[in-house]
Amino acid sequence: MCCGGIMPMRASWCTLLMTIACITVADDESCRTACYKDKIPMCGAWLVDDNSNDCTGTYQLNEGQVNLTCSMTSIPEPLQISWLYRAEFGSAWQPITCSSLNSAVSCRVNKVGEHRVTSNCLLKTDTLTLSGRYRCQAFERENNNDLVISSEAAINVVGIERFEVVHSSLRYGHPGHIEVEICANPKPEVVWLTRGAVLQPGHSTHRLSALQLMQLKSRNADRPQGPALPVPYCYRSHLVIGRVEGEDNYVSVIVRNEGETRNTPLKLHVVDLPSKAFMHKSAFTSYLAYFVLSALFALCFLTL
């Protein structure tokens, strides 16, 4: 089994800091076999087995683990196996740091004198950027640097990794806005909940407007004038307020995708809020004005 007792969810539809992880075998004459390029026993390396098909699938964020395994045989010496990763939207393979790396070496496993290495790379599903493709590989350096590559495991990690308010401007009686940042896979649905309105991106009321979800982009700190590049799985959502009112202290955001649903009340503060006595007076004045205007409209309508 791929997941040490936790089977992957049904398959559905960056990046980690990576350093190379490889298997080292101490010099040992018992793990060396004489070989030739033109006669038996021939020098070479061969993939015996891997569990990429068993591991391919969708995993819940922070639940379970991916347990990748591959086995190779070789002559004249045991191979050094490394694990590589390619981001879901990337093209380059990179070395990966496994959460746990174990290996087993067996010398002269058959009459020919082949040596077998089995490598086990354990990955914890603690970040969305684990989503991508994985494989093991090794070089057999005494036979024209032959490269042995396993099949690929396609891993998809789903859930909501981060949600936070990144900016808000709420001054009573003035235009305002609230901006939140969300990191989730797959791309989430967002719903803004206010006192009196439920808004999805692209919808609005007379006072509120929820803008479309936007891909988050950032610049490299070493190249502040360089291009802004997409941040994988991260988005920004804006709620624009035509005129801030006291009730705009109470806003929640629902974020939902295949992995989970989260309802988060926002910690907001409306500044320059009038005193309660003034607000009650304003509310009464507004109601009185509405009543007078309604009466005048009705009177005009009846006299037509």
PDB file of C-alpha atoms in Angstrom, residues 22-286:
ATOM      1  CA  CYS A  22      20.246   9.816  -2.353  1.00  0.00           C
ATOM      2  CA  ILE A  23      21.322   6.430  -1.100  1.00  0.00           C
ATOM      3  CA  THR A  24      24.945   5.907  -0.290  1.00  0.00           C
ATOM      4  CA  VAL A  25      26.551   2.535   0.028  1.00  0.00           C
ATOM      5  CA  ALA A  26      29.887   2.068   1.707  1.00  0.00           C
ATOM      6  CA  ASP A  27      32.684   0.485  -0.289  1.00  0.00           C
ATOM      7  CA  ASP A  28      32.311  -3.243   0.170  1.00  0.00           C
ATOM      8  CA  GLU A  29      33.935  -5.861  -2.035  1.00  0.00           C
ATOM      9  CA  SER A  30      31.007  -8.223  -1.370  1.00  0.00           C
ATOM     10  CA  CYS A  31      28.811  -5.660  -3.164  1.00  0.00           C
ATOM     11  CA  ARG A  32      30.901  -5.557  -6.330  1.00  0.00           C
ATOM     12  CA  THR A  33      30.601  -7.900  -9.299  1.00  0.00           C
ATOM     13  CA  ALA A  34      32.931  -8.043 -12.275  1.00  0.00           C
ATOM     14  CA  CYS A  35      31.016  -7.265 -15.470  1.00  0.00           C
ATOM     15  CA  TYR A  36      31.563  -6.608 -19.170  1.00  0.00           C
ATOM     16  CA  LYS A  37      30.043  -4.539 -21.947  1.00  0.00           C
ATOM     17  CA  ASP A  38      30.023  -7.303 -24.539  1.00  0.00           C
ATOM     18  CA  LYS A  39      29.467 -10.526 -22.641  1.00  0.00           C
ATOM     19  CA  ILE A  40      27.733 -11.980 -19.601  1.00  0.00           C
ATOM     20  CA  PRO A  41      27.569 -10.784 -16.891  1.00  0.00           C
ATOM     21  CA  MET A  42      26.932  -7.446 -18.571  1.00  0.00           C
ATOM     22  CA  CYS A  43      27.234  -4.134 -16.769  1.00  0.00           C
ATOM     23  CA  GLY A  44      23.935  -2.331 -16.424  1.00  0.00           C
ATOM     24  CA  ALA A  45      21.041  -1.154 -14.294  1.00  0.00           C
ATOM     25  CA  TRP A  46      17.384  -2.147 -14.338  1.00  0.00           C
ATOM     26  CA  LEU A  47      14.169  -0.984 -12.700  1.00  0.00           C
ATOM     27  CA  VAL A  48      12.584  -3.885 -10.847  1.00  0.00           C
ATOM     28  CA  ASP A  49       9.479  -2.337  -9.325  1.00  0.00           C
ATOM     29  CA  ASP A  50       7.823   0.886  -8.160  1.00  0.00           C
ATOM     30  CA  ASN A  51       4.477   1.729  -6.561  1.00  0.00           C
ATOM     31  CA  SER A  52       3.697   4.898  -8.516  1.00  0.00           C
ATOM     32  CA  ASN A  53       0.316   3.583  -9.689  1.00  0.00           C
ATOM     33  CA  ASP A  54      -0.715   2.771  -6.119  1.00  0.00           C
ATOM     34  CA  CYS A  55       0.273   6.246  -4.900  1.00  0.00           C
ATOM     35  CA  THR A  56      -1.282   8.232  -7.725  1.00  0.00           C
ATOM     36  CA  GLY A  57      -4.388  10.033  -6.485  1.00  0.00           C
ATOM     37  CA  THR A  58      -5.840  12.858  -4.401  1.00  0.00           C
ATOM     38  CA  TYR A  59      -4.905  13.450  -0.767  1.00  0.00           C
ATOM     39  CA  GLN A  60      -6.460  15.676   1.881  1.00  0.00           C
ATOM     40  CA  LEU A  61      -4.191  18.453   3.174  1.00  0.00           C
ATOM     41  CA  ASN A  62      -2.576  17.540   6.522  1.00  0.00           C
ATOM     42  CA  GLU A  63      -4.166  14.089   6.503  1.00  0.00           C
ATOM     43  CA  GLY A  64      -2.305  10.956   5.529  1.00  0.00           C
ATOM     44  CA  GLN A  65       1.003  10.563   3.774  1.00  0.00           C
ATOM     45  CA  VAL A  66       2.503   9.435   0.485  1.00  0.00           C
ATOM     46  CA  ASN A  67       4.838   6.455   0.729  1.00  0.00           C
ATOM     47  CA  LEU A  68       6.829   6.153  -2.514  1.00  0.00           C
ATOM     48  CA  THR A  69       8.918   3.038  -3.136  1.00  0.00           C
ATOM     49  CA  CYS A  70      11.106   1.822  -5.972  1.00  0.00           C
ATOM     50  CA  SER A  71      13.587  -1.029  -6.441  1.00  0.00           C
ATOM     51  CA  MET A  72      16.482  -1.351  -8.891  1.00  0.00           C
ATOM     52  CA  THR A  73      19.157  -3.920  -9.620  1.00  0.00           C
ATOM     53  CA  SER A  74      22.588  -3.259 -11.074  1.00  0.00           C
ATOM     54  CA  ILE A  75      26.054  -4.567 -11.882  1.00  0.00           C
ATOM     55  CA  PRO A  76      28.862  -3.968 -10.945  1.00  0.00           C
ATOM     56  CA  GLU A  77      27.813  -1.974  -7.837  1.00  0.00           C
ATOM     57  CA  PRO A  78      24.610  -0.940  -6.055  1.00  0.00           C
ATOM     58  CA  LEU A  79      23.026   2.198  -7.462  1.00  0.00           C
ATOM     59  CA  GLN A  80      22.564   5.559  -5.820  1.00  0.00           C
ATOM     60  CA  ILE A  81      18.843   6.301  -6.098  1.00  0.00           C
ATOM     61  CA  SER A  82      17.502   9.850  -5.971  1.00  0.00           C
ATOM     62  CA  TRP A  83      13.925  11.131  -5.833  1.00  0.00           C
ATOM     63  CA  LEU A  84      12.718  13.923  -8.105  1.00  0.00           C
ATOM     64  CA  TYR A  85       9.663  16.166  -8.231  1.00  0.00           C
ATOM     65  CA  ARG A  86       8.001  18.223 -10.957  1.00  0.00           C
ATOM     66  CA  ALA A  87       5.439  20.855  -9.950  1.00  0.00           C
ATOM     67  CA  GLU A  88       1.906  20.458 -11.281  1.00  0.00           C
ATOM     68  CA  PHE A  89       2.324  23.423 -13.626  1.00  0.00           C
ATOM     69  CA  GLY A  90       6.102  23.146 -14.047  1.00  0.00           C
ATOM     70  CA  SER A  91       8.355  21.523 -16.620  1.00  0.00           C
ATOM     71  CA  ALA A  92      11.642  20.972 -14.758  1.00  0.00           C
ATOM     72  CA  TRP A  93      12.443  18.018 -12.509  1.00  0.00           C
ATOM     73  CA  GLN A  94      14.045  18.935  -9.190  1.00  0.00           C
ATOM     74  CA  PRO A  95      15.562  16.929  -6.325  1.00  0.00           C
ATOM     75  CA  ILE A  96      13.238  16.550  -3.367  1.00  0.00           C
ATOM     76  CA  THR A  97      13.716  16.302   0.378  1.00  0.00           C
ATOM     77  CA  CYS A  98      11.678  13.380   1.691  1.00  0.00           C
ATOM     78  CA  SER A  99      10.062  13.669   5.118  1.00  0.00           C
ATOM     79  CA  SER A 100      11.685  10.317   5.783  1.00  0.00           C
ATOM     80  CA  LEU A 101      14.094   8.401   3.549  1.00  0.00           C
ATOM     81  CA  ASN A 102      14.974   4.741   4.036  1.00  0.00           C
ATOM     82  CA  SER A 103      16.897   2.296   1.893  1.00  0.00           C
ATOM     83  CA  ALA A 104      17.799  -1.354   1.864  1.00  0.00           C
ATOM     84  CA  VAL A 105      20.736  -2.842  -0.054  1.00  0.00           C
ATOM     85  CA  SER A 106      21.024  -6.529  -0.920  1.00  0.00           C
ATOM     86  CA  CYS A 107      24.245  -7.737  -2.519  1.00  0.00           C
ATOM     87  CA  ARG A 108      24.421 -10.521  -5.117  1.00  0.00           C
ATOM     88  CA  VAL A 109      20.717 -11.346  -5.128  1.00  0.00           C
ATOM     89  CA  ASN A 110      21.055 -13.880  -7.976  1.00  0.00           C
ATOM     90  CA  LYS A 111      23.577 -16.104  -9.736  1.00  0.00           C
ATOM     91  CA  VAL A 112      24.591 -13.319 -12.104  1.00  0.00           C
ATOM     92  CA  GLY A 113      25.684 -11.227  -9.154  1.00  0.00           C
ATOM     93  CA  GLU A 114      23.199  -8.361  -9.410  1.00  0.00           C
ATOM     94  CA  HIS A 115      22.832  -6.014  -6.446  1.00  0.00           C
ATOM     95  CA  ARG A 116      19.414  -4.730  -5.415  1.00  0.00           C
ATOM     96  CA  VAL A 117      18.546  -1.372  -3.824  1.00  0.00           C
ATOM     97  CA  THR A 118      15.077  -0.507  -2.526  1.00  0.00           C
ATOM     98  CA  SER A 119      14.378   3.128  -1.673  1.00  0.00           C
ATOM     99  CA  ASN A 120      11.415   4.404   0.336  1.00  0.00           C
ATOM    100  CA  CYS A 121      10.509   8.132   0.319  1.00  0.00           C
ATOM    101  CA  LEU A 122       7.813   9.236   2.769  1.00  0.00           C
ATOM    102  CA  LEU A 123       6.044  12.569   2.139  1.00  0.00           C
ATOM    103  CA  LYS A 124       3.682  14.289   4.567  1.00  0.00           C
ATOM    104  CA  THR A 125       0.772  16.048   2.871  1.00  0.00           C
ATOM    105  CA  ASP A 126       1.329  19.280   4.820  1.00  0.00           C
ATOM    106  CA  THR A 127       1.403  21.732   1.897  1.00  0.00           C
ATOM    107  CA  LEU A 128      -0.475  22.169  -1.375  1.00  0.00           C
ATOM    108  CA  THR A 129       2.788  22.509  -3.279  1.00  0.00           C
ATOM    109  CA  LEU A 130       3.332  18.772  -2.838  1.00  0.00           C
ATOM    110  CA  SER A 131       0.922  18.445  -5.763  1.00  0.00           C
ATOM    111  CA  GLY A 132       2.847  17.312  -8.810  1.00  0.00           C
ATOM    112  CA  ARG A 133       4.665  14.299 -10.247  1.00  0.00           C
ATOM    113  CA  TYR A 134       7.276  12.130  -8.552  1.00  0.00           C
ATOM    114  CA  ARG A 135       9.764   9.548  -9.754  1.00  0.00           C
ATOM    115  CA  CYS A 136      12.969   7.838  -8.712  1.00  0.00           C
ATOM    116  CA  GLN A 137      16.056   7.571 -10.887  1.00  0.00           C
ATOM    117  CA  ALA A 138      19.672   6.417 -10.838  1.00  0.00           C
ATOM    118  CA  PHE A 139      22.774   6.500 -13.070  1.00  0.00           C
ATOM    119  CA  GLU A 140      24.776   3.381 -13.913  1.00  0.00           C
ATOM    120  CA  ARG A 141      28.137   5.046 -14.516  1.00  0.00           C
ATOM    121  CA  GLU A 142      30.122   2.079 -15.851  1.00  0.00           C
ATOM    122  CA  ASN A 143      27.827   1.525 -18.822  1.00  0.00           C
ATOM    123  CA  ASN A 144      27.814   4.855 -20.667  1.00  0.00           C
ATOM    124  CA  ASN A 145      26.061   6.590 -17.773  1.00  0.00           C
ATOM    125  CA  ASP A 146      22.782   4.799 -18.431  1.00  0.00           C
ATOM    126  CA  LEU A 147      19.852   6.486 -16.680  1.00  0.00           C
ATOM    127  CA  VAL A 148      17.193   4.316 -15.056  1.00  0.00           C
ATOM    128  CA  ILE A 149      13.866   6.060 -14.406  1.00  0.00           C
ATOM    129  CA  SER A 150      10.720   4.812 -12.703  1.00  0.00           C
ATOM    130  CA  SER A 151       7.196   5.594 -13.827  1.00  0.00           C
ATOM    131  CA  GLU A 152       5.625   8.771 -12.428  1.00  0.00           C
ATOM    132  CA  ALA A 153       3.261   9.122  -9.478  1.00  0.00           C
ATOM    133  CA  ALA A 154       0.755  11.976  -9.917  1.00  0.00           C
ATOM    134  CA  ILE A 155      -0.073  13.448  -6.500  1.00  0.00           C
ATOM    135  CA  ASN A 156      -2.851  15.989  -5.903  1.00  0.00           C
ATOM    136  CA  VAL A 157      -3.189  17.595  -2.443  1.00  0.00           C
ATOM    137  CA  VAL A 158      -6.525  19.341  -1.831  1.00  0.00           C
ATOM    138  CA  GLY A 159      -7.768  21.638   0.913  1.00  0.00           C
ATOM    139  CA  ILE A 160      -7.512  25.193   2.232  1.00  0.00           C
ATOM    140  CA  GLU A 161      -3.996  25.968   3.417  1.00  0.00           C
ATOM    141  CA  ARG A 162      -4.254  29.651   4.303  1.00  0.00           C
ATOM    142  CA  PHE A 163      -6.837  32.396   4.754  1.00  0.00           C
ATOM    143  CA  GLU A 164      -6.123  35.898   6.026  1.00  0.00           C
ATOM    144  CA  VAL A 165      -7.205  39.517   5.742  1.00  0.00           C
ATOM    145  CA  VAL A 166      -4.350  41.343   4.006  1.00  0.00           C
ATOM    146  CA  HIS A 167      -5.866  44.824   3.917  1.00  0.00           C
ATOM    147  CA  SER A 168      -9.002  46.706   4.898  1.00  0.00           C
ATOM    148  CA  SER A 169     -10.122  50.334   4.806  1.00  0.00           C
ATOM    149  CA  LEU A 170     -13.283  51.032   6.804  1.00  0.00           C
ATOM    150  CA  ARG A 171     -13.881  54.697   7.581  1.00  0.00           C
ATOM    151  CA  TYR A 172     -17.466  55.455   8.469  1.00  0.00           C
ATOM    152  CA  GLY A 173     -19.356  57.307   5.751  1.00  0.00           C
ATOM    153  CA  HIS A 174     -16.555  56.886   3.179  1.00  0.00           C
ATOM    154  CA  PRO A 175     -15.881  54.329   0.407  1.00  0.00           C
ATOM    155  CA  GLY A 176     -14.045  51.284   1.740  1.00  0.00           C
ATOM    156  CA  HIS A 177     -12.844  47.808   0.906  1.00  0.00           C
ATOM    157  CA  ILE A 178     -11.747  44.488   2.407  1.00  0.00           C
ATOM    158  CA  GLU A 179      -9.103  42.267   0.795  1.00  0.00           C
ATOM    159  CA  VAL A 180      -8.456  38.633   1.742  1.00  0.00           C
ATOM    160  CA  GLU A 181      -5.834  36.146   0.586  1.00  0.00           C
ATOM    161  CA  ILE A 182      -6.667  32.471   0.126  1.00  0.00           C
ATOM    162  CA  CYS A 183      -4.393  29.530  -0.686  1.00  0.00           C
ATOM    163  CA  ALA A 184      -6.462  26.518  -1.695  1.00  0.00           C
ATOM    164  CA  ASN A 185      -6.530  23.643  -4.158  1.00  0.00           C
ATOM    165  CA  PRO A 186      -8.585  23.327  -6.273  1.00  0.00           C
ATOM    166  CA  LYS A 187      -9.523  26.962  -6.917  1.00  0.00           C
ATOM    167  CA  PRO A 188     -12.110  27.758  -4.236  1.00  0.00           C
ATOM    168  CA  GLU A 189     -15.587  29.226  -4.277  1.00  0.00           C
ATOM    169  CA  VAL A 190     -15.847  32.387  -2.154  1.00  0.00           C
ATOM    170  CA  VAL A 191     -18.973  33.870  -0.560  1.00  0.00           C
ATOM    171  CA  TRP A 192     -19.048  37.162   1.366  1.00  0.00           C
ATOM    172  CA  LEU A 193     -21.595  37.341   4.202  1.00  0.00           C
ATOM    173  CA  THR A 194     -22.616  40.742   5.541  1.00  0.00           C
ATOM    174  CA  ARG A 195     -25.559  41.939   7.603  1.00  0.00           C
ATOM    175  CA  GLY A 196     -28.099  42.124   4.840  1.00  0.00           C
ATOM    176  CA  ALA A 197     -26.254  40.633   1.852  1.00  0.00           C
ATOM    177  CA  VAL A 198     -24.768  37.379   0.560  1.00  0.00           C
ATOM    178  CA  LEU A 199     -22.359  38.033  -2.312  1.00  0.00           C
ATOM    179  CA  GLN A 200     -20.370  35.795  -4.626  1.00  0.00           C
ATOM    180  CA  PRO A 201     -17.565  37.204  -6.811  1.00  0.00           C
ATOM    181  CA  GLY A 202     -19.004  39.202  -9.688  1.00  0.00           C
ATOM    182  CA  HIS A 203     -22.191  40.161  -7.806  1.00  0.00           C
ATOM    183  CA  SER A 204     -23.205  43.399  -6.096  1.00  0.00           C
ATOM    184  CA  THR A 205     -25.906  45.304  -4.199  1.00  0.00           C
ATOM    185  CA  HIS A 206     -26.594  49.048  -4.096  1.00  0.00           C
ATOM    186  CA  ARG A 207     -23.754  49.433  -1.558  1.00  0.00           C
ATOM    187  CA  LEU A 208     -21.504  46.366  -1.852  1.00  0.00           C
ATOM    188  CA  SER A 209     -19.636  44.686  -4.711  1.00  0.00           C
ATOM    189  CA  ALA A 210     -17.622  41.439  -4.613  1.00  0.00           C
ATOM    190  CA  LEU A 211     -14.887  41.419  -7.263  1.00  0.00           C
ATOM    191  CA  GLN A 212     -13.797  38.349  -9.210  1.00  0.00           C
ATOM    192  CA  LEU A 213     -11.236  36.058  -7.595  1.00  0.00           C
ATOM    193  CA  MET A 214      -7.726  36.959  -8.811  1.00  0.00           C
ATOM    194  CA  GLN A 215      -4.555  34.848  -9.005  1.00  0.00           C
ATOM    195  CA  LEU A 216      -2.010  36.080  -6.467  1.00  0.00           C
ATOM    196  CA  LYS A 217       1.275  37.235  -8.015  1.00  0.00           C
ATOM    197  CA  SER A 218       4.540  38.289  -6.415  1.00  0.00           C
ATOM    198  CA  ARG A 219       8.011  39.489  -7.393  1.00  0.00           C
ATOM    199  CA  ASN A 220      11.311  37.950  -6.407  1.00  0.00           C
ATOM    200  CA  ALA A 221      12.833  39.910  -3.521  1.00  0.00           C
ATOM    201  CA  ASP A 222      16.169  39.897  -5.376  1.00  0.00           C
ATOM    202  CA  ARG A 223      14.517  41.345  -8.505  1.00  0.00           C
ATOM    203  CA  PRO A 224      11.998  43.951  -7.316  1.00  0.00           C
ATOM    204  CA  GLN A 225      11.760  45.376 -10.835  1.00  0.00           C
ATOM    205  CA  GLY A 226      11.341  41.954 -12.428  1.00  0.00           C
ATOM    206  CA  PRO A 227       8.122  40.296 -13.558  1.00  0.00           C
ATOM    207  CA  ALA A 228       5.409  39.357 -11.080  1.00  0.00           C
ATOM    208  CA  LEU A 229       4.896  35.592 -11.173  1.00  0.00           C
ATOM    209  CA  PRO A 230       1.823  33.592 -10.106  1.00  0.00           C
ATOM    210  CA  VAL A 231       1.934  32.088  -6.611  1.00  0.00           C
ATOM    211  CA  PRO A 232       0.692  28.489  -6.980  1.00  0.00           C
ATOM    212  CA  TYR A 233      -2.777  27.854  -5.510  1.00  0.00           C
ATOM    213  CA  CYS A 234      -3.086  31.366  -3.991  1.00  0.00           C
ATOM    214  CA  TYR A 235      -5.755  33.973  -4.777  1.00  0.00           C
ATOM    215  CA  ARG A 236      -7.080  37.347  -3.627  1.00  0.00           C
ATOM    216  CA  SER A 237     -10.692  38.411  -3.197  1.00  0.00           C
ATOM    217  CA  HIS A 238     -12.012  41.971  -2.682  1.00  0.00           C
ATOM    218  CA  LEU A 239     -15.218  43.340  -1.232  1.00  0.00           C
ATOM    219  CA  VAL A 240     -15.765  46.966  -2.290  1.00  0.00           C
ATOM    220  CA  ILE A 241     -18.046  49.118  -0.118  1.00  0.00           C
ATOM    221  CA  GLY A 242     -19.652  52.234  -1.580  1.00  0.00           C
ATOM    222  CA  ARG A 243     -20.281  53.845   1.807  1.00  0.00           C
ATOM    223  CA  VAL A 244     -19.034  52.270   5.037  1.00  0.00           C
ATOM    224  CA  GLU A 245     -21.622  51.760   7.772  1.00  0.00           C
ATOM    225  CA  GLY A 246     -21.348  50.603  11.366  1.00  0.00           C
ATOM    226  CA  GLU A 247     -22.575  47.108  10.531  1.00  0.00           C
ATOM    227  CA  ASP A 248     -19.536  46.542   8.285  1.00  0.00           C
ATOM    228  CA  ASN A 249     -17.724  45.409  11.443  1.00  0.00           C
ATOM    229  CA  TYR A 250     -19.591  42.127  10.963  1.00  0.00           C
ATOM    230  CA  VAL A 251     -18.407  40.377   7.812  1.00  0.00           C
ATOM    231  CA  SER A 252     -17.686  36.670   7.286  1.00  0.00           C
ATOM    232  CA  VAL A 253     -16.213  34.793   4.332  1.00  0.00           C
ATOM    233  CA  ILE A 254     -17.102  31.244   3.307  1.00  0.00           C
ATOM    234  CA  VAL A 255     -14.384  29.426   1.351  1.00  0.00           C
ATOM    235  CA  ARG A 256     -15.277  26.061  -0.176  1.00  0.00           C
ATOM    236  CA  ASN A 257     -13.608  23.549  -2.469  1.00  0.00           C
ATOM    237  CA  GLU A 258     -13.282  19.801  -2.893  1.00  0.00           C
ATOM    238  CA  GLY A 259     -11.084  19.537   0.188  1.00  0.00           C
ATOM    239  CA  GLU A 260     -13.123  21.422   2.790  1.00  0.00           C
ATOM    240  CA  THR A 261     -15.504  24.265   3.642  1.00  0.00           C
ATOM    241  CA  ARG A 262     -14.495  27.039   6.030  1.00  0.00           C
ATOM    242  CA  ASN A 263     -16.570  29.926   7.428  1.00  0.00           C
ATOM    243  CA  THR A 264     -14.333  32.661   8.861  1.00  0.00           C
ATOM    244  CA  PRO A 265     -15.662  35.736  10.719  1.00  0.00           C
ATOM    245  CA  LEU A 266     -13.330  38.657   9.991  1.00  0.00           C
ATOM    246  CA  LYS A 267     -11.842  40.824  12.730  1.00  0.00           C
ATOM    247  CA  LEU A 268     -12.636  44.298  11.421  1.00  0.00           C
ATOM    248  CA  HIS A 269     -12.931  47.786  12.886  1.00  0.00           C
ATOM    249  CA  VAL A 270     -14.905  50.701  11.472  1.00  0.00           C
ATOM    250  CA  VAL A 271     -13.135  53.955  12.359  1.00  0.00           C
ATOM    251  CA  ASP A 272     -14.711  57.356  13.039  1.00  0.00           C
ATOM    252  CA  LEU A 273     -17.910  55.611  14.071  1.00  0.00           C
ATOM    253  CA  PRO A 274     -20.471  58.171  15.391  1.00  0.00           C
ATOM    254  CA  SER A 275     -21.837  57.892  18.922  1.00  0.00           C
ATOM    255  CA  LYS A 276     -24.884  55.687  19.449  1.00  0.00           C
ATOM    256  CA  ALA A 277     -27.084  58.711  20.232  1.00  0.00           C
ATOM    257  CA  PHE A 278     -26.078  60.314  16.937  1.00  0.00           C
ATOM    258  CA  MET A 279     -26.637  57.059  15.067  1.00  0.00           C
ATOM    259  CA  HIS A 280     -30.124  56.665  16.567  1.00  0.00           C
ATOM    260  CA  LYS A 281     -30.893  60.264  15.637  1.00  0.00           C
ATOM    261  CA  SER A 282     -29.558  59.694  12.116  1.00  0.00           C
ATOM    262  CA  ALA A 283     -31.614  56.543  11.754  1.00  0.00           C
ATOM    263  CA  PHE A 284     -34.740  58.389  12.939  1.00  0.00           C
ATOM    264  CA  THR A 285     -34.026  61.280  10.569  1.00  0.00           C
ATOM    265  CA  SER A 286     -33.528  58.858   7.669  1.00  0.00           C
TER     266      SER A 286
END
